[in-house]
PDB file of C-alpha atoms in Angstrom:
ATOM      1  CA  MET A 298     -21.605 -16.224  -6.596  1.00 52.00           C
ATOM      2  CA  LYS A 299     -18.735 -18.457  -7.629  1.00 60.00           C
ATOM      3  CA  ARG A 300     -16.780 -19.996  -4.771  1.00 71.00           C
ATOM      4  CA  LEU A 301     -13.121 -19.010  -4.660  1.00 77.00           C
ATOM      5  CA  GLY A 302     -10.483 -21.642  -5.316  1.00 91.00           C
ATOM      6  CA  VAL A 303      -8.111 -22.826  -2.601  1.00 92.00           C
ATOM      7  CA  LYS A 304      -5.293 -20.457  -3.537  1.00 95.00           C
ATOM      8  CA  GLU A 305      -7.623 -17.450  -3.739  1.00 94.00           C
ATOM      9  CA  ARG A 306      -9.250 -18.309  -0.374  1.00 95.00           C
ATOM     10  CA  ILE A 307      -5.844 -18.552   1.251  1.00 96.00           C
ATOM     11  CA  ILE A 308      -4.741 -15.203  -0.168  1.00 96.00           C
ATOM     12  CA  GLU A 309      -8.020 -13.471   0.693  1.00 95.00           C
ATOM     13  CA  THR A 310      -8.045 -14.826   4.242  1.00 96.00           C
ATOM     14  CA  ALA A 311      -4.364 -14.097   4.846  1.00 96.00           C
ATOM     15  CA  SER A 312      -4.742 -10.615   3.379  1.00 95.00           C
ATOM     16  CA  ASP A 313      -7.451  -9.749   5.879  1.00 96.00           C
ATOM     17  CA  LEU A 314      -5.529 -11.283   8.777  1.00 97.00           C
ATOM     18  CA  PHE A 315      -2.187  -9.689   7.883  1.00 96.00           C
ATOM     19  CA  TYR A 316      -3.766  -6.274   7.392  1.00 95.00           C
ATOM     20  CA  HIS A 317      -5.912  -6.278  10.526  1.00 94.00           C
ATOM     21  CA  ASN A 318      -3.930  -8.466  12.941  1.00 94.00           C
ATOM     22  CA  GLY A 319      -0.339  -8.182  11.737  1.00 93.00           C
ATOM     23  CA  TYR A 320       2.073 -10.547  10.066  1.00 94.00           C
ATOM     24  CA  ASN A 321       3.699 -11.970  13.209  1.00 93.00           C
ATOM     25  CA  GLN A 322       0.358 -12.279  14.994  1.00 95.00           C
ATOM     26  CA  THR A 323      -1.089 -14.408  12.189  1.00 96.00           C
ATOM     27  CA  GLY A 324      -0.164 -18.073  12.127  1.00 95.00           C
ATOM     28  CA  ILE A 325      -0.322 -20.618   9.319  1.00 95.00           C
ATOM     29  CA  ASN A 326      -2.864 -22.706  11.246  1.00 96.00           C
ATOM     30  CA  GLN A 327      -5.142 -19.677  11.636  1.00 97.00           C
ATOM     31  CA  ILE A 328      -4.951 -18.963   7.895  1.00 97.00           C
ATOM     32  CA  ILE A 329      -5.723 -22.600   7.093  1.00 96.00           C
ATOM     33  CA  ALA A 330      -8.659 -22.745   9.521  1.00 96.00           C
ATOM     34  CA  GLU A 331     -10.235 -19.447   8.473  1.00 96.00           C
ATOM     35  CA  ALA A 332      -9.738 -20.163   4.762  1.00 95.00           C
ATOM     36  CA  GLY A 333     -11.328 -23.573   5.226  1.00 94.00           C
ATOM     37  CA  VAL A 334      -8.553 -25.458   3.446  1.00 95.00           C
ATOM     38  CA  ALA A 335      -6.464 -28.495   4.283  1.00 94.00           C
ATOM     39  CA  LYS A 336      -2.853 -28.004   5.307  1.00 94.00           C
ATOM     40  CA  ALA A 337      -1.711 -30.143   2.381  1.00 94.00           C
ATOM     41  CA  SER A 338      -3.717 -27.992  -0.022  1.00 92.00           C
ATOM     42  CA  MET A 339      -2.156 -24.859   1.382  1.00 93.00           C
ATOM     43  CA  TYR A 340       1.332 -26.255   0.905  1.00 93.00           C
ATOM     44  CA  GLN A 341       0.521 -27.174  -2.695  1.00 95.00           C
ATOM     45  CA  HIS A 342       0.164 -23.458  -3.391  1.00 96.00           C
ATOM     46  CA  PHE A 343       2.550 -21.831  -0.884  1.00 96.00           C
ATOM     47  CA  ARG A 344       5.765 -23.071   0.646  1.00 94.00           C
ATOM     48  CA  SER A 345       5.661 -20.660   3.592  1.00 94.00           C
ATOM     49  CA  LYS A 346       3.777 -17.898   5.339  1.00 95.00           C
ATOM     50  CA  GLU A 347       6.254 -15.507   3.728  1.00 95.00           C
ATOM     51  CA  ASP A 348       5.151 -16.688   0.269  1.00 96.00           C
ATOM     52  CA  ILE A 349       1.519 -16.067   1.241  1.00 97.00           C
ATOM     53  CA  ALA A 350       2.468 -12.565   2.397  1.00 96.00           C
ATOM     54  CA  VAL A 351       4.179 -11.888  -0.921  1.00 97.00           C
ATOM     55  CA  ALA A 352       1.009 -12.928  -2.780  1.00 97.00           C
ATOM     56  CA  TYR A 353      -1.007 -10.659  -0.463  1.00 96.00           C
ATOM     57  CA  LEU A 354       1.266  -7.676  -1.170  1.00 97.00           C
ATOM     58  CA  VAL A 355       1.360  -8.282  -4.929  1.00 97.00           C
ATOM     59  CA  GLY A 356      -2.436  -8.383  -5.067  1.00 95.00           C
ATOM     60  CA  ARG A 357      -2.797  -5.401  -2.749  1.00 95.00           C
ATOM     61  CA  HIS A 358      -0.333  -3.423  -4.873  1.00 97.00           C
ATOM     62  CA  ALA A 359      -2.240  -4.050  -8.094  1.00 97.00           C
ATOM     63  CA  LEU A 360      -5.577  -3.119  -6.513  1.00 96.00           C
ATOM     64  CA  TRP A 361      -4.237  -0.065  -4.674  1.00 96.00           C
ATOM     65  CA  MET A 362      -2.491   1.355  -7.738  1.00 97.00           C
ATOM     66  CA  GLU A 363      -5.545   0.711  -9.926  1.00 98.00           C
ATOM     67  CA  LYS A 364      -7.752   2.597  -7.475  1.00 97.00           C
ATOM     68  CA  LEU A 365      -5.256   5.449  -7.224  1.00 98.00           C
ATOM     69  CA  PHE A 366      -4.948   5.811 -11.006  1.00 98.00           C
ATOM     70  CA  HIS A 367      -8.723   5.727 -11.393  1.00 98.00           C
ATOM     71  CA  PHE A 368      -9.193   8.303  -8.636  1.00 98.00           C
ATOM     72  CA  VAL A 369      -6.725  10.815 -10.099  1.00 98.00           C
ATOM     73  CA  SER A 370      -7.796  10.222 -13.717  1.00 97.00           C
ATOM     74  CA  THR A 371     -10.255  13.120 -13.693  1.00 96.00           C
ATOM     75  CA  GLU A 372      -7.391  15.578 -13.191  1.00 96.00           C
ATOM     76  CA  HIS A 373      -5.898  17.012 -16.379  1.00 93.00           C
ATOM     77  CA  THR A 374      -2.554  18.320 -15.118  1.00 93.00           C
ATOM     78  CA  SER A 375       0.385  16.551 -13.526  1.00 93.00           C
ATOM     79  CA  LYS A 376       0.231  18.758 -10.456  1.00 93.00           C
ATOM     80  CA  GLY A 377      -3.521  18.201 -10.218  1.00 96.00           C
ATOM     81  CA  LYS A 378      -2.977  14.437 -10.252  1.00 97.00           C
ATOM     82  CA  ILE A 379      -0.358  14.716  -7.503  1.00 97.00           C
ATOM     83  CA  ILE A 380      -2.607  16.832  -5.274  1.00 97.00           C
ATOM     84  CA  SER A 381      -5.459  14.416  -5.971  1.00 98.00           C
ATOM     85  CA  CYS A 382      -3.274  11.634  -4.509  1.00 98.00           C
ATOM     86  CA  PHE A 383      -3.804  13.241  -1.097  1.00 98.00           C
ATOM     87  CA  ASP A 384      -7.563  13.249  -1.635  1.00 98.00           C
ATOM     88  CA  TYR A 385      -7.292   9.562  -2.514  1.00 98.00           C
ATOM     89  CA  LEU A 386      -5.499   8.949   0.792  1.00 98.00           C
ATOM     90  CA  VAL A 387      -8.313  10.637   2.709  1.00 98.00           C
ATOM     91  CA  ASN A 388     -10.946   8.460   0.992  1.00 97.00           C
ATOM     92  CA  TRP A 389      -8.944   5.260   1.388  1.00 96.00           C
ATOM     93  CA  LEU A 390      -7.896   5.771   5.004  1.00 96.00           C
ATOM     94  CA  CYS A 391     -11.391   6.805   6.100  1.00 96.00           C
ATOM     95  CA  GLU A 392     -12.707   3.681   4.347  1.00 95.00           C
ATOM     96  CA  VAL A 393     -10.339   1.409   6.326  1.00 95.00           C
ATOM     97  CA  ASP A 394     -10.902   3.305   9.604  1.00 95.00           C
ATOM     98  CA  PHE A 395      -7.348   4.654   9.521  1.00 95.00           C
ATOM     99  CA  ARG A 396      -5.800   1.166   9.715  1.00 94.00           C
ATOM    100  CA  GLY A 397      -2.930   2.492   7.615  1.00 93.00           C
ATOM    101  CA  CYS A 398      -0.722   1.222   4.861  1.00 94.00           C
ATOM    102  CA  GLY A 399      -0.406  -2.539   4.444  1.00 93.00           C
ATOM    103  CA  TRP A 400       3.229  -2.157   3.382  1.00 93.00           C
ATOM    104  CA  GLN A 401       4.144   0.142   6.278  1.00 93.00           C
ATOM    105  CA  ASN A 402       2.315  -2.144   8.691  1.00 93.00           C
ATOM    106  CA  ILE A 403       3.919  -5.366   7.530  1.00 93.00           C
ATOM    107  CA  ILE A 404       7.426  -3.925   7.298  1.00 92.00           C
ATOM    108  CA  THR A 405       7.327  -2.801  10.938  1.00 89.00           C
ATOM    109  CA  ASP A 406       6.213  -6.289  11.955  1.00 81.00           C
ATOM    110  CA  LEU A 407       8.803  -8.151   9.901  1.00 88.00           C
ATOM    111  CA  PRO A 408      11.692 -10.357  11.006  1.00 84.00           C
ATOM    112  CA  ASP A 409      15.020  -9.306   9.466  1.00 86.00           C
ATOM    113  CA  ASP A 410      15.374 -12.338   7.188  1.00 90.00           C
ATOM    114  CA  HIS A 411      12.122 -11.890   5.243  1.00 92.00           C
ATOM    115  CA  ASP A 412      13.622 -10.222   2.188  1.00 95.00           C
ATOM    116  CA  LYS A 413      10.882 -11.326  -0.226  1.00 96.00           C
ATOM    117  CA  ILE A 414       8.314  -9.356   1.755  1.00 96.00           C
ATOM    118  CA  ARG A 415      10.637  -6.388   2.230  1.00 95.00           C
ATOM    119  CA  ASN A 416      11.287  -6.351  -1.524  1.00 96.00           C
ATOM    120  CA  GLN A 417       7.538  -6.149  -2.215  1.00 96.00           C
ATOM    121  CA  ALA A 418       7.239  -3.140   0.089  1.00 96.00           C
ATOM    122  CA  VAL A 419      10.198  -1.462  -1.614  1.00 96.00           C
ATOM    123  CA  ASN A 420       8.732  -2.220  -5.055  1.00 97.00           C
ATOM    124  CA  HIS A 421       5.380  -0.696  -4.098  1.00 97.00           C
ATOM    125  CA  LYS A 422       6.897   2.473  -2.676  1.00 97.00           C
ATOM    126  CA  ASN A 423       9.281   2.774  -5.643  1.00 98.00           C
ATOM    127  CA  GLU A 424       6.382   2.528  -8.087  1.00 98.00           C
ATOM    128  CA  ILE A 425       4.608   5.387  -6.326  1.00 98.00           C
ATOM    129  CA  ARG A 426       7.875   7.348  -6.345  1.00 97.00           C
ATOM    130  CA  ASN A 427       8.376   6.711 -10.054  1.00 97.00           C
ATOM    131  CA  TYR A 428       4.778   7.698 -10.791  1.00 97.00           C
ATOM    132  CA  ILE A 429       5.220  11.040  -9.035  1.00 96.00           C
ATOM    133  CA  HIS A 430       8.591  11.634 -10.736  1.00 95.00           C
ATOM    134  CA  THR A 431       7.071  10.875 -14.143  1.00 94.00           C
ATOM    135  CA  LEU A 432       4.214  13.299 -13.554  1.00 94.00           C
ATOM    136  CA  LEU A 433       6.603  16.050 -12.495  1.00 93.00           C
ATOM    137  CA  LYS A 434       9.033  15.518 -15.362  1.00 91.00           C
ATOM    138  CA  SER A 435       6.466  16.907 -17.745  1.00 85.00           C
ATOM    139  CA  ASP A 436       6.598  20.228 -15.866  1.00 73.00           C
ATOM    140  CA  GLU A 437      10.082  20.440 -14.303  1.00 64.00           C
ATOM    141  CA  THR A 438      13.672  19.671 -15.197  1.00 63.00           C
ATOM    142  CA  VAL A 439      14.643  16.076 -14.437  1.00 64.00           C
ATOM    143  CA  GLU A 440      16.733  17.052 -11.403  1.00 71.00           C
ATOM    144  CA  GLN A 441      13.982  19.261  -9.987  1.00 87.00           C
ATOM    145  CA  ALA A 442      11.345  16.622 -10.694  1.00 89.00           C
ATOM    146  CA  ASP A 443      13.250  13.933  -8.818  1.00 91.00           C
ATOM    147  CA  GLN A 444      13.964  16.154  -5.827  1.00 93.00           C
ATOM    148  CA  LEU A 445      10.435  17.544  -5.683  1.00 95.00           C
ATOM    149  CA  GLY A 446       8.969  14.092  -6.252  1.00 95.00           C
ATOM    150  CA  ASP A 447      10.878  12.695  -3.292  1.00 97.00           C
ATOM    151  CA  GLN A 448       9.609  15.530  -1.101  1.00 97.00           C
ATOM    152  CA  ILE A 449       6.025  14.812  -2.189  1.00 97.00           C
ATOM    153  CA  LEU A 450       6.512  11.087  -1.506  1.00 98.00           C
ATOM    154  CA  ILE A 451       7.732  11.853   2.022  1.00 98.00           C
ATOM    155  CA  LEU A 452       4.622  13.983   2.573  1.00 98.00           C
ATOM    156  CA  LEU A 453       2.374  11.151   1.329  1.00 98.00           C
ATOM    157  CA  GLU A 454       4.049   8.457   3.410  1.00 97.00           C
ATOM    158  CA  GLY A 455       4.295  10.574   6.533  1.00 97.00           C
ATOM    159  CA  ALA A 456       0.653  11.581   6.218  1.00 98.00           C
ATOM    160  CA  ILE A 457      -0.378   7.926   6.034  1.00 98.00           C
ATOM    161  CA  ILE A 458       1.412   6.863   9.209  1.00 97.00           C
ATOM    162  CA  LEU A 459       0.449   9.961  11.194  1.00 97.00           C
ATOM    163  CA  SER A 460      -3.198   9.555  10.131  1.00 97.00           C
ATOM    164  CA  GLN A 461      -3.046   5.978  11.353  1.00 97.00           C
ATOM    165  CA  ILE A 462      -1.624   7.074  14.696  1.00 97.00           C
ATOM    166  CA  GLN A 463      -4.064   9.970  15.096  1.00 97.00           C
ATOM    167  CA  LYS A 464      -7.058   8.101  13.620  1.00 97.00           C
ATOM    168  CA  ASN A 465      -7.810  11.315  11.779  1.00 97.00           C
ATOM    169  CA  LYS A 466      -7.483  12.862   8.334  1.00 97.00           C
ATOM    170  CA  TRP A 467      -5.867  16.124   9.451  1.00 98.00           C
ATOM    171  CA  PRO A 468      -2.294  14.890   8.750  1.00 98.00           C
ATOM    172  CA  ILE A 469      -3.238  14.180   5.133  1.00 98.00           C
ATOM    173  CA  LEU A 470      -4.883  17.571   4.756  1.00 98.00           C
ATOM    174  CA  ALA A 471      -1.815  19.286   6.244  1.00 98.00           C
ATOM    175  CA  ALA A 472       0.485  17.305   3.926  1.00 98.00           C
ATOM    176  CA  LYS A 473      -1.718  18.251   0.976  1.00 98.00           C
ATOM    177  CA  GLU A 474      -1.323  21.950   1.828  1.00 98.00           C
ATOM    178  CA  ALA A 475       2.454  21.484   2.088  1.00 98.00           C
ATOM    179  CA  ALA A 476       2.454  19.765  -1.313  1.00 97.00           C
ATOM    180  CA  ILE A 477       0.457  22.595  -2.840  1.00 97.00           C
ATOM    181  CA  SER A 478       3.073  25.042  -1.528  1.00 96.00           C
ATOM    182  CA  LEU A 479       5.918  22.933  -2.936  1.00 95.00           C
ATOM    183  CA  LEU A 480       4.254  22.664  -6.339  1.00 93.00           C
ATOM    184  CA  LYS A 481       3.800  26.437  -6.832  1.00 87.00           C
TER     185      LYS A 481
END
């Protein structure tokens, strides 16, 4: 197996630490030590811990969306794809032992002045919102699609955080049933 480069090791290590330990609980020195890189090497690639977190969220976004799109790809209708998003959440959250959403987790742990990280969280959630709106626009009027899409997004996001709190999939299953009712 090819050894990761310095930048990739930093991102991979920080990603694991941010997701499992939290942004504020993870220090630069811990990232450097666990990635096995020199401080000077780290600063050649990243100016701050915030910049590392942005790289973590960008990479997580690409991977998460790719997995979501792949998961729902077997569905042939827009509504089927939306309902399948809830099934994706069950698989994903069970896989990570209900650790929750990396964007929700980091945003709750974020100092007020970290706008680059906050912007990544907003971008991720907006892309999911736009995806749902686009799916619905093929079946509904634009106004109805946007309103319904926002309701579905709230169900998805609420199900994620409540599943994390409960350490159980029942909130996702309940949100899925609510979505099915909304989509009738």
